[in-house]
Each structure stands twice: as C-alpha cells, then as structure tokens.
C-alpha cells in the first residue's frame, strides 16, 4: 500500500495513536466500548487447548505469548504473494533502524499452516493473506483474534491493504475506509446465526483513519504518495460477488442493463461509497463488535463509473498495492 519508508513511518505514527477504537458514528450498536479481541465465555472451557485449525497454531503447543505477545499491527491482504512481498518490505524498512525479531529465520518465512493463509511476523507486525471474500476473511479474523488474545497482545491495530474498484475517483487513488456498506447500501454485515439473521454495524476506527491520513499528509517519506496519488477517506462497499454483486456487465451472467448498473453505482457514490471490494464490510463489523482498531487502505484499479474490466498492468497494479511508484 504505502511507500517503503512510508510503511515504517505509518506504523510508527499509528502506533503512537489513540489506544481504543472510536467508531465513526455513535449510533446504537452492540459493540463493546473497549477492545478485548474475543468475547466468548466458552473459550475458557477449552482450558488453553484451542486448535486454530486454519492457521495451524494452538496455545497448548506453541508459546504464543513469546511469539506474538508484542504484536501491535496486523496487516492483512488478499494475495499470498503480495503479503510475502509486503513482509520483505517491512523487514527491510524496520530492520534498517531497529532491532527487530523475525521469528523462524533471518528473513520473514511463513508461520503455521500455509494451505489456506500465509502468515509472517516482522517485529511487532503480523502480516497475513486473507484470501478472497468475506467468508475467508471471517475465518482468519476469528483465529487471529483468538491467537492474539492468547498471546496477550495489547490493543493491536488491524489494517487491510488491498485492491478495489473505485467509485468516482481516479484509478490509483487509495481509499481509507471509514465504514463498510453492503450490496443494499446499508451499513450492516448480516449473517444468519442459528437460523436468525444477526446484523452488525460495520464501522472502522475514526482514530486509526485519522492517524493514517495524518501520516500521509505530514511525513516527508510519503511525499511521493501525495504527489502521485490521491488518498481519500470514504465508504467501502463489499460484495459477495466480483461480477453481478458489483454491478459488472462482463460476468458469465448479466440480467440487467448498463443503465441499471450506472443508476446503482451513482446511488452508492451519493451514499458515500468510494470503492468496492469483497471484505471490508465483514472486517469493519468484526472489528467494531470487539472494539478493535481497524481500517482498510485499498488502492483503486479502475473507476467503476467508466468501466468494468480490470486492465491495470501487473507491475503498476502491484506497485499501487505496495505503494511504490516504480
Ligand atoms: C479485491 O480484489 C479481490 C477480487 O479481485 C477481492 O479479494 C477484493 O476485495
Ligand atoms: N477488486 C474488487 O473486488 N473489485 C474491483 O473492481 C477491483 C478489485
């Protein structure tokens, strides 16, 4: 997402920021007022023998406190390769000036099971791929929250670094998410639980968003980001489908006209949506429910008001994501 120097700067700046999630709106919600990472009395019954199935770790088998107790940032992104690359960048940047620990080797190497997600740790930064879509993100968030709870991590900030389709912003713009929107343009993530629909508001931490924007604005390390790309705060719509769910005309099925698509996208823009992807709604709902400081910083690969096909050249696409203007 951010330039290499900016990565370090941002992490430091954000680290000195507010300690608790301050949602963007104080309207009624079921969220706790402070961060706890988990809210489940049943976990006590496991007496510390809790196999985190998809990431392959268990507090009964690994010393999670030693390995993960210092985590201050959790950086998540969809693709394995991109997050492995991001881990290398963070190692280079933090390694320059700080004594950092990179467990399991001299350079970042995957931790735990890697068949579903790839996770890395560089000093206080835990980095993981989350796959595509809200179900994949949800599984990872449940297991990471428990991992960090067992590790005793103190109020870590969660940031998703991803790609998206922009809405009324020029390609290359980075959208820092303030709140999630669903495909009906509401702000709740709705999940059937035991045969009942549970709706949770999707809100990011106002303090974390402000810290990210301040870092971009004030630090010389991010001057390239200011010169070459726009960074805006705004709503992010997450869809459970890349094609129809995002109003594309180029999927294998399309039962609507271009006018329907444009009417919807314009309505979404009017409601405050500035980009569309597939995870931030669930991410914001999960974090807000637990009081975790979270936001997403997603580069826009195209302006959806102008088209549907993602044709960003890979190198450019990649450097947008990592924040490098290469
Ligand atoms: C952005 O890009 C992916 C789809 O191409 C999806 O994971 C997302 O949110
Ligand atoms: N990812 C999405 O989910 N949608 C886009 O348009 C681009 C990337």
mmCIF file of C-alpha atoms and ligand atoms in Angstrom:
data_model
loop_
_atom_site.group_PDB
_atom_site.id
_atom_site.type_symbol
_atom_site.label_atom_id
_atom_site.label_comp_id
_atom_site.label_asym_id
_atom_site.label_seq_id
_atom_site.Cartn_x
_atom_site.Cartn_y
_atom_site.Cartn_z
ATOM 1 C CA UNK A 1 0.000 0.000 0.000
ATOM 2 C CA UNK A 2 2.416 2.617 1.156
ATOM 3 C CA UNK A 3 5.878 3.520 0.047
ATOM 4 C CA UNK A 4 8.563 1.548 1.828
ATOM 5 C CA UNK A 5 9.633 4.458 4.025
ATOM 6 C CA UNK A 6 6.034 5.330 4.472
ATOM 7 C CA UNK A 7 5.362 1.844 5.733
ATOM 8 C CA UNK A 8 7.714 2.339 8.626
ATOM 9 C CA UNK A 9 6.554 5.847 9.267
ATOM 10 C CA UNK A 10 2.953 4.911 9.147
ATOM 11 C CA UNK A 11 3.411 2.042 11.559
ATOM 12 C CA UNK A 12 5.244 4.296 13.990
ATOM 13 C CA UNK A 13 2.770 7.110 13.662
ATOM 14 C CA UNK A 14 -0.174 4.832 14.009
ATOM 15 C CA UNK A 15 1.462 3.126 16.958
ATOM 16 C CA UNK A 16 1.517 6.383 18.878
ATOM 17 C CA UNK A 17 -2.137 6.990 18.101
ATOM 18 C CA UNK A 18 -5.228 6.521 20.185
ATOM 19 C CA UNK A 19 -5.493 3.299 22.107
ATOM 20 C CA UNK A 20 -9.124 2.456 21.597
ATOM 21 C CA UNK A 21 -11.448 2.208 18.650
ATOM 22 C CA UNK A 22 -13.570 5.310 18.221
ATOM 23 C CA UNK A 23 -16.272 4.490 15.726
ATOM 24 C CA UNK A 24 -17.326 6.990 13.103
ATOM 25 C CA UNK A 25 -20.834 7.150 14.405
ATOM 26 C CA UNK A 26 -22.104 6.767 17.920
ATOM 27 C CA UNK A 27 -25.474 5.456 16.846
ATOM 28 C CA UNK A 28 -26.680 2.327 18.594
ATOM 29 C CA UNK A 29 -24.644 -0.810 18.183
ATOM 30 C CA UNK A 30 -23.852 -3.963 20.023
ATOM 31 C CA UNK A 31 -20.173 -3.161 20.156
ATOM 32 C CA UNK A 32 -18.245 -3.216 23.358
ATOM 33 C CA UNK A 33 -16.705 0.132 24.246
ATOM 34 C CA UNK A 34 -13.194 -1.199 24.519
ATOM 35 C CA UNK A 35 -11.039 -3.696 22.735
ATOM 36 C CA UNK A 36 -10.936 -7.232 24.086
ATOM 37 C CA UNK A 37 -10.013 -9.288 20.983
ATOM 38 C CA UNK A 38 -12.516 -12.007 21.961
ATOM 39 C CA UNK A 39 -15.952 -12.089 23.559
ATOM 40 C CA UNK A 40 -16.746 -15.735 24.123
ATOM 41 C CA UNK A 41 -17.092 -17.331 27.580
ATOM 42 C CA UNK A 42 -16.907 -20.795 26.001
ATOM 43 C CA UNK A 43 -13.215 -20.351 25.291
ATOM 44 C CA UNK A 44 -12.496 -20.851 28.993
ATOM 45 C CA UNK A 45 -13.825 -24.414 28.684
ATOM 46 C CA UNK A 46 -11.040 -25.226 26.244
ATOM 47 C CA UNK A 47 -8.531 -24.512 29.022
ATOM 48 C CA UNK A 48 -5.972 -23.213 26.581
ATOM 49 C CA UNK A 49 -6.171 -26.199 24.256
ATOM 50 C CA UNK A 50 -7.724 -24.379 21.306
ATOM 51 C CA UNK A 51 -6.583 -25.594 17.905
ATOM 52 C CA UNK A 52 -6.699 -22.703 15.466
ATOM 53 C CA UNK A 53 -7.441 -25.040 12.621
ATOM 54 C CA UNK A 54 -6.864 -22.858 9.553
ATOM 55 C CA UNK A 55 -3.639 -21.268 10.755
ATOM 56 C CA UNK A 56 -2.312 -24.404 12.450
ATOM 57 C CA UNK A 57 -1.424 -22.993 15.861
ATOM 58 C CA UNK A 58 -2.506 -23.968 19.376
ATOM 59 C CA UNK A 59 -1.703 -22.160 22.628
ATOM 60 C CA UNK A 60 -1.274 -25.613 24.211
ATOM 61 C CA UNK A 61 1.501 -26.436 21.766
ATOM 62 C CA UNK A 62 3.240 -23.160 20.974
ATOM 63 C CA UNK A 63 4.416 -20.399 23.277
ATOM 64 C CA UNK A 64 2.127 -17.811 21.728
ATOM 65 C CA UNK A 65 2.994 -15.171 24.321
ATOM 66 C CA UNK A 66 6.658 -15.235 23.369
ATOM 67 C CA UNK A 67 5.954 -15.468 19.659
ATOM 68 C CA UNK A 68 3.097 -12.989 19.305
ATOM 69 C CA UNK A 69 2.756 -11.050 22.575
ATOM 70 C CA UNK A 70 4.437 -7.969 21.083
ATOM 71 C CA UNK A 71 2.148 -7.635 18.040
ATOM 72 C CA UNK A 72 0.996 -4.030 17.537
ATOM 73 C CA UNK A 73 -0.100 -4.189 13.897
ATOM 74 C CA UNK A 74 -1.932 -6.799 11.923
ATOM 75 C CA UNK A 75 -1.622 -6.148 8.182
ATOM 76 C CA UNK A 76 -3.901 -8.237 6.005
ATOM 77 C CA UNK A 77 -4.214 -8.533 2.252
ATOM 78 C CA UNK A 78 -5.883 -10.937 -0.152
ATOM 79 C CA UNK A 79 -2.965 -12.419 -2.031
ATOM 80 C CA UNK A 80 -0.261 -14.701 -0.635
ATOM 81 C CA UNK A 81 2.438 -13.341 -2.935
ATOM 82 C CA UNK A 82 1.636 -9.736 -2.204
ATOM 83 C CA UNK A 83 1.742 -10.268 1.557
ATOM 84 C CA UNK A 84 5.009 -12.240 1.348
ATOM 85 C CA UNK A 85 6.428 -9.300 -0.596
ATOM 86 C CA UNK A 86 4.990 -6.871 1.949
ATOM 87 C CA UNK A 87 6.656 -8.834 4.775
ATOM 88 C CA UNK A 88 10.014 -8.452 2.997
ATOM 89 C CA UNK A 89 9.427 -4.727 2.636
ATOM 90 C CA UNK A 90 8.567 -4.323 6.301
ATOM 91 C CA UNK A 91 11.645 -6.385 7.262
ATOM 92 C CA UNK A 92 13.865 -4.142 5.116
ATOM 93 C CA UNK A 93 12.353 -0.996 6.496
ATOM 94 C CA UNK A 94 12.161 -1.865 10.162
ATOM 95 C CA UNK A 95 15.490 -3.690 10.014
ATOM 96 C CA UNK A 96 17.315 -0.537 8.987
ATOM 97 C CA UNK A 97 16.914 1.301 12.240
ATOM 98 C CA UNK A 98 15.532 -1.011 14.830
ATOM 99 C CA UNK A 99 16.427 -4.234 16.425
ATOM 100 C CA UNK A 100 13.570 -6.382 15.315
ATOM 101 C CA UNK A 101 12.855 -10.013 15.771
ATOM 102 C CA UNK A 102 11.894 -12.105 12.780
ATOM 103 C CA UNK A 103 10.845 -15.437 14.270
ATOM 104 C CA UNK A 104 11.519 -18.660 12.411
ATOM 105 C CA UNK A 105 14.564 -17.406 10.463
ATOM 106 C CA UNK A 106 16.553 -14.386 9.406
ATOM 107 C CA UNK A 107 14.006 -13.304 6.799
ATOM 108 C CA UNK A 108 10.232 -13.484 7.021
ATOM 109 C CA UNK A 109 9.039 -17.026 6.484
ATOM 110 C CA UNK A 110 5.513 -18.404 6.736
ATOM 111 C CA UNK A 111 4.274 -19.315 10.203
ATOM 112 C CA UNK A 112 1.952 -22.241 10.923
ATOM 113 C CA UNK A 113 -0.099 -23.941 8.237
ATOM 114 C CA UNK A 114 0.082 -22.409 4.790
ATOM 115 C CA UNK A 115 -2.521 -24.288 2.778
ATOM 116 C CA UNK A 116 -5.216 -21.656 3.458
ATOM 117 C CA UNK A 117 -3.399 -18.490 4.560
ATOM 118 C CA UNK A 118 0.235 -17.383 4.645
ATOM 119 C CA UNK A 119 1.262 -15.565 7.790
ATOM 120 C CA UNK A 120 4.509 -13.739 8.569
ATOM 121 C CA UNK A 121 5.814 -11.762 11.510
ATOM 122 C CA UNK A 122 8.343 -8.964 11.448
ATOM 123 C CA UNK A 123 8.956 -7.370 14.844
ATOM 124 C CA UNK A 124 5.589 -6.062 16.045
ATOM 125 C CA UNK A 125 3.914 -6.514 12.654
ATOM 126 C CA UNK A 126 1.861 -9.625 11.952
ATOM 127 C CA UNK A 127 1.175 -9.998 8.246
ATOM 128 C CA UNK A 128 -1.236 -12.446 6.647
ATOM 129 C CA UNK A 129 -3.042 -13.162 3.436
ATOM 130 C CA UNK A 130 -6.808 -13.488 3.865
ATOM 131 C CA UNK A 131 -7.931 -14.899 0.523
ATOM 132 C CA UNK A 132 -10.887 -13.509 -1.405
ATOM 133 C CA UNK A 133 -14.254 -12.706 0.075
ATOM 134 C CA UNK A 134 -15.884 -12.247 3.455
ATOM 135 C CA UNK A 135 -16.134 -15.930 4.490
ATOM 136 C CA UNK A 136 -12.387 -16.349 4.023
ATOM 137 C CA UNK A 137 -11.678 -13.063 5.844
ATOM 138 C CA UNK A 138 -14.044 -14.051 8.659
ATOM 139 C CA UNK A 139 -12.325 -17.367 9.389
ATOM 140 C CA UNK A 140 -8.944 -15.670 9.550
ATOM 141 C CA UNK A 141 -10.190 -12.847 11.791
ATOM 142 C CA UNK A 142 -11.726 -15.249 14.317
ATOM 143 C CA UNK A 143 -8.495 -17.237 14.531
ATOM 144 C CA UNK A 144 -6.177 -14.208 14.565
ATOM 145 C CA UNK A 145 -8.228 -12.520 17.292
ATOM 146 C CA UNK A 146 -8.003 -15.670 19.417
ATOM 147 C CA UNK A 147 -4.307 -16.055 18.642
ATOM 148 C CA UNK A 148 -3.579 -12.509 19.793
ATOM 149 C CA UNK A 149 -5.844 -12.911 22.811
ATOM 150 C CA UNK A 150 -3.933 -15.998 23.930
ATOM 151 C CA UNK A 151 -0.672 -14.178 23.197
ATOM 152 C CA UNK A 152 -1.716 -11.246 25.404
ATOM 153 C CA UNK A 153 -1.162 -8.696 22.621
ATOM 154 C CA UNK A 154 -2.058 -5.176 23.717
ATOM 155 C CA UNK A 155 -4.623 -3.416 21.541
ATOM 156 C CA UNK A 156 -3.181 -4.200 18.112
ATOM 157 C CA UNK A 157 -4.412 -2.177 15.119
ATOM 158 C CA UNK A 158 -5.731 -4.171 12.162
ATOM 159 C CA UNK A 159 -5.244 -2.793 8.642
ATOM 160 C CA UNK A 160 -6.395 -4.403 5.405
ATOM 161 C CA UNK A 161 -4.182 -3.493 2.448
ATOM 162 C CA UNK A 162 -5.993 -4.351 -0.736
ATOM 163 C CA UNK A 163 -7.241 -3.665 -4.205
ATOM 164 C CA UNK A 164 -10.664 -2.397 -5.200
ATOM 165 C CA UNK A 165 -12.728 -0.761 -7.893
ATOM 166 C CA UNK A 166 -13.037 2.999 -7.363
ATOM 167 C CA UNK A 167 -16.247 4.961 -7.491
ATOM 168 C CA UNK A 168 -15.853 8.471 -8.875
ATOM 169 C CA UNK A 169 -12.150 8.585 -8.012
ATOM 170 C CA UNK A 170 -9.261 8.339 -10.432
ATOM 171 C CA UNK A 171 -7.519 4.970 -10.702
ATOM 172 C CA UNK A 172 -4.604 4.777 -8.291
ATOM 173 C CA UNK A 173 -6.479 6.620 -5.560
ATOM 174 C CA UNK A 174 -6.132 4.972 -2.166
ATOM 175 C CA UNK A 175 -9.367 4.821 -0.186
ATOM 176 C CA UNK A 176 -9.040 4.679 3.600
ATOM 177 C CA UNK A 177 -12.272 3.064 4.760
ATOM 178 C CA UNK A 178 -14.444 4.822 7.308
ATOM 179 C CA UNK A 179 -17.373 2.393 7.181
ATOM 180 C CA UNK A 180 -18.489 -0.655 5.288
ATOM 181 C CA UNK A 181 -21.517 -0.804 3.016
ATOM 182 C CA UNK A 182 -23.396 -3.907 1.940
ATOM 183 C CA UNK A 183 -24.852 -4.510 -1.506
ATOM 184 C CA UNK A 184 -28.137 -2.883 -0.450
ATOM 185 C CA UNK A 185 -26.163 0.214 0.607
ATOM 186 C CA UNK A 186 -26.826 -0.354 4.278
ATOM 187 C CA UNK A 187 -24.022 -0.318 6.839
ATOM 188 C CA UNK A 188 -24.623 -3.715 8.387
ATOM 189 C CA UNK A 189 -22.981 -7.047 7.831
ATOM 190 C CA UNK A 190 -25.797 -9.566 8.020
ATOM 191 C CA UNK A 191 -25.055 -13.188 8.885
ATOM 192 C CA UNK A 192 -27.513 -15.993 9.601
ATOM 193 C CA UNK A 193 -26.591 -17.458 13.004
ATOM 194 C CA UNK A 194 -28.621 -20.380 14.363
ATOM 195 C CA UNK A 195 -31.411 -19.623 11.929
ATOM 196 C CA UNK A 196 -31.625 -15.932 12.866
ATOM 197 C CA UNK A 197 -30.215 -13.000 10.959
ATOM 198 C CA UNK A 198 -27.590 -11.183 13.012
ATOM 199 C CA UNK A 199 -26.861 -7.645 11.779
ATOM 200 C CA UNK A 200 -23.746 -5.876 12.926
ATOM 201 C CA UNK A 201 -22.759 -2.318 12.026
ATOM 202 C CA UNK A 202 -19.563 -2.075 10.027
ATOM 203 C CA UNK A 203 -17.522 0.851 11.270
ATOM 204 C CA UNK A 204 -13.816 1.486 11.241
ATOM 205 C CA UNK A 205 -11.838 3.300 13.935
ATOM 206 C CA UNK A 206 -12.007 7.063 13.425
ATOM 207 C CA UNK A 207 -8.725 7.440 15.309
ATOM 208 C CA UNK A 208 -6.901 4.942 13.134
ATOM 209 C CA UNK A 209 -8.250 6.504 9.942
ATOM 210 C CA UNK A 210 -7.110 9.919 11.186
ATOM 211 C CA UNK A 211 -3.667 8.527 12.051
ATOM 212 C CA UNK A 212 -3.282 7.062 8.565
ATOM 213 C CA UNK A 213 -4.364 10.298 6.876
ATOM 214 C CA UNK A 214 -2.127 12.378 9.137
ATOM 215 C CA UNK A 215 0.859 10.156 8.388
ATOM 216 C CA UNK A 216 0.281 10.531 4.640
ATOM 217 C CA UNK A 217 -0.134 14.287 4.979
ATOM 218 C CA UNK A 218 2.690 15.146 7.339
ATOM 219 C CA UNK A 219 5.578 12.801 6.762
ATOM 220 C CA UNK A 220 8.244 13.581 4.166
ATOM 221 C CA UNK A 221 8.530 9.845 3.484
ATOM 222 C CA UNK A 222 5.046 9.888 1.995
ATOM 223 C CA UNK A 223 5.548 12.882 -0.259
ATOM 224 C CA UNK A 224 5.559 10.612 -3.329
ATOM 225 C CA UNK A 225 2.234 9.252 -2.286
ATOM 226 C CA UNK A 226 0.869 12.783 -2.065
ATOM 227 C CA UNK A 227 2.366 13.770 -5.413
ATOM 228 C CA UNK A 228 1.410 10.748 -7.427
ATOM 229 C CA UNK A 229 -1.753 9.501 -5.891
ATOM 230 C CA UNK A 230 -4.734 10.755 -4.039
ATOM 231 C CA UNK A 231 -5.674 9.368 -0.677
ATOM 232 C CA UNK A 232 -9.276 9.827 0.414
ATOM 233 C CA UNK A 233 -11.354 8.655 3.334
ATOM 234 C CA UNK A 234 -14.690 7.143 2.407
ATOM 235 C CA UNK A 235 -17.128 4.296 2.498
ATOM 236 C CA UNK A 236 -16.280 0.900 1.051
ATOM 237 C CA UNK A 237 -18.919 -1.402 -0.333
ATOM 238 C CA UNK A 238 -18.123 -5.106 -0.026
ATOM 239 C CA UNK A 239 -19.920 -7.551 -2.278
ATOM 240 C CA UNK A 240 -20.012 -11.333 -2.123
ATOM 241 C CA UNK A 241 -19.513 -11.469 -5.874
ATOM 242 C CA UNK A 242 -16.946 -9.773 -8.095
ATOM 243 C CA UNK A 243 -19.326 -9.681 -11.089
ATOM 244 C CA UNK A 244 -23.086 -9.329 -10.526
ATOM 245 C CA UNK A 245 -22.688 -8.278 -6.880
ATOM 246 C CA UNK A 246 -20.545 -5.350 -8.031
ATOM 247 C CA UNK A 247 -22.894 -4.476 -10.912
ATOM 248 C CA UNK A 248 -20.499 -5.620 -13.630
ATOM 249 C CA UNK A 249 -21.741 -6.171 -17.136
ATOM 250 C CA UNK A 250 -18.974 -8.633 -18.045
ATOM 251 C CA UNK A 251 -19.690 -11.727 -15.927
ATOM 252 C CA UNK A 252 -20.951 -15.024 -17.314
ATOM 253 C CA UNK A 253 -24.470 -13.986 -16.260
ATOM 254 C CA UNK A 254 -25.963 -10.495 -16.524
ATOM 255 C CA UNK A 255 -29.714 -9.943 -16.169
ATOM 256 C CA UNK A 256 -29.632 -6.114 -16.150
ATOM 257 C CA UNK A 257 -28.750 -3.210 -18.423
ATOM 258 C CA UNK A 258 -25.945 -0.678 -18.256
ATOM 259 C CA UNK A 259 -28.432 1.957 -17.071
ATOM 260 C CA UNK A 260 -29.343 -0.186 -14.036
ATOM 261 C CA UNK A 261 -25.683 -0.552 -13.179
ATOM 262 C CA UNK A 262 -24.933 3.156 -13.504
ATOM 263 C CA UNK A 263 -28.015 4.143 -11.519
ATOM 264 C CA UNK A 264 -26.908 1.854 -8.698
ATOM 265 C CA UNK A 265 -23.267 2.946 -8.749
ATOM 266 C CA UNK A 266 -24.306 6.593 -8.716
ATOM 267 C CA UNK A 267 -26.606 5.908 -5.760
ATOM 268 C CA UNK A 268 -23.745 4.170 -3.979
ATOM 269 C CA UNK A 269 -21.483 7.143 -4.666
ATOM 270 C CA UNK A 270 -24.144 9.532 -3.360
ATOM 271 C CA UNK A 271 -24.334 7.440 -0.177
ATOM 272 C CA UNK A 272 -20.593 7.929 0.384
ATOM 273 C CA UNK A 273 -19.134 4.789 -1.205
ATOM 274 C CA UNK A 274 -15.752 5.496 -2.804
ATOM 275 C CA UNK A 275 -14.645 1.961 -3.590
ATOM 276 C CA UNK A 276 -15.936 -1.562 -3.971
ATOM 277 C CA UNK A 277 -14.242 -4.776 -2.915
ATOM 278 C CA UNK A 278 -15.128 -8.015 -1.153
ATOM 279 C CA UNK A 279 -14.063 -7.937 2.522
ATOM 280 C CA UNK A 280 -14.261 -4.588 4.307
ATOM 281 C CA UNK A 281 -17.903 -4.841 5.383
ATOM 282 C CA UNK A 282 -17.284 -8.011 7.399
ATOM 283 C CA UNK A 283 -13.899 -6.710 8.549
ATOM 284 C CA UNK A 284 -15.438 -3.485 9.906
ATOM 285 C CA UNK A 285 -18.298 -5.358 11.579
ATOM 286 C CA UNK A 286 -15.995 -7.857 13.273
ATOM 287 C CA UNK A 287 -13.603 -5.164 14.490
ATOM 288 C CA UNK A 288 -16.382 -2.865 15.692
ATOM 289 C CA UNK A 289 -18.104 -5.688 17.596
ATOM 290 C CA UNK A 290 -14.897 -6.281 19.570
ATOM 291 C CA UNK A 291 -13.685 -2.672 19.744
ATOM 292 C CA UNK A 292 -10.592 -3.486 17.672
ATOM 293 C CA UNK A 293 -8.992 -0.506 15.930
ATOM 294 C CA UNK A 294 -9.264 -1.254 12.235
ATOM 295 C CA UNK A 295 -9.395 0.272 8.797
ATOM 296 C CA UNK A 296 -8.777 -0.742 5.214
ATOM 297 C CA UNK A 297 -6.465 1.047 2.787
ATOM 298 C CA UNK A 298 -7.300 -0.104 -0.719
ATOM 299 C CA UNK A 299 -5.920 1.122 -3.988
ATOM 300 C CA UNK A 300 -8.472 1.579 -6.771
ATOM 301 C CA UNK A 301 -7.574 -0.185 -10.006
ATOM 302 C CA UNK A 302 -10.253 1.483 -12.146
ATOM 303 C CA UNK A 303 -13.153 3.900 -11.889
ATOM 304 C CA UNK A 304 -16.277 1.753 -11.985
ATOM 305 C CA UNK A 305 -18.305 4.653 -13.379
ATOM 306 C CA UNK A 306 -16.141 4.289 -16.507
ATOM 307 C CA UNK A 307 -15.915 0.518 -16.949
ATOM 308 C CA UNK A 308 -15.734 -2.982 -15.541
ATOM 309 C CA UNK A 309 -12.617 -4.670 -16.864
ATOM 310 C CA UNK A 310 -9.540 -4.552 -14.667
ATOM 311 C CA UNK A 311 -6.752 -3.966 -17.108
ATOM 312 C CA UNK A 312 -4.154 -2.463 -14.805
ATOM 313 C CA UNK A 313 -0.781 -3.706 -15.962
ATOM 314 C CA UNK A 314 0.534 -6.080 -13.329
ATOM 315 C CA UNK A 315 3.632 -4.099 -12.397
ATOM 316 C CA UNK A 316 1.605 -0.982 -11.985
ATOM 317 C CA UNK A 317 -1.165 -2.791 -10.189
ATOM 318 C CA UNK A 318 1.408 -4.308 -7.885
ATOM 319 C CA UNK A 319 3.191 -1.065 -7.114
ATOM 320 C CA UNK A 320 -0.115 0.623 -6.384
ATOM 321 C CA UNK A 321 -0.759 -2.035 -3.802
ATOM 322 C CA UNK A 322 2.620 -1.765 -2.201
ATOM 323 C CA UNK A 323 2.605 1.984 -2.521
ATOM 324 C CA UNK A 324 5.730 2.134 -4.632
ATOM 325 C CA UNK A 325 5.864 4.389 -7.656
ATOM 326 C CA UNK A 326 8.320 2.233 -9.547
HETATM 327 C C1 LIG B 1 -10.304 -7.191 -4.119
HETATM 328 O O1 LIG B 1 -9.807 -7.941 -5.091
HETATM 329 C C2 LIG B 1 -10.306 -9.279 -4.977
HETATM 330 C C3 LIG B 1 -11.138 -9.613 -6.186
HETATM 331 O O2 LIG B 1 -10.390 -9.480 -7.356
HETATM 332 C C4 LIG B 1 -11.087 -9.300 -3.683
HETATM 333 O O3 LIG B 1 -10.487 -10.060 -2.689
HETATM 334 C C5 LIG B 1 -11.072 -7.912 -3.287
HETATM 335 O O4 LIG B 1 -11.672 -7.485 -2.188
HETATM 336 N N1 LIG B 2 -11.402 -5.967 -6.501
HETATM 337 C C1 LIG B 2 -12.764 -5.948 -6.496
HETATM 338 O O1 LIG B 2 -13.394 -6.634 -5.668
HETATM 339 N N2 LIG B 2 -13.390 -5.189 -7.400
HETATM 340 C C2 LIG B 2 -12.730 -4.460 -8.317
HETATM 341 O O2 LIG B 2 -13.365 -3.793 -9.162
HETATM 342 C C3 LIG B 2 -11.317 -4.492 -8.331
HETATM 343 C C4 LIG B 2 -10.674 -5.266 -7.404
#
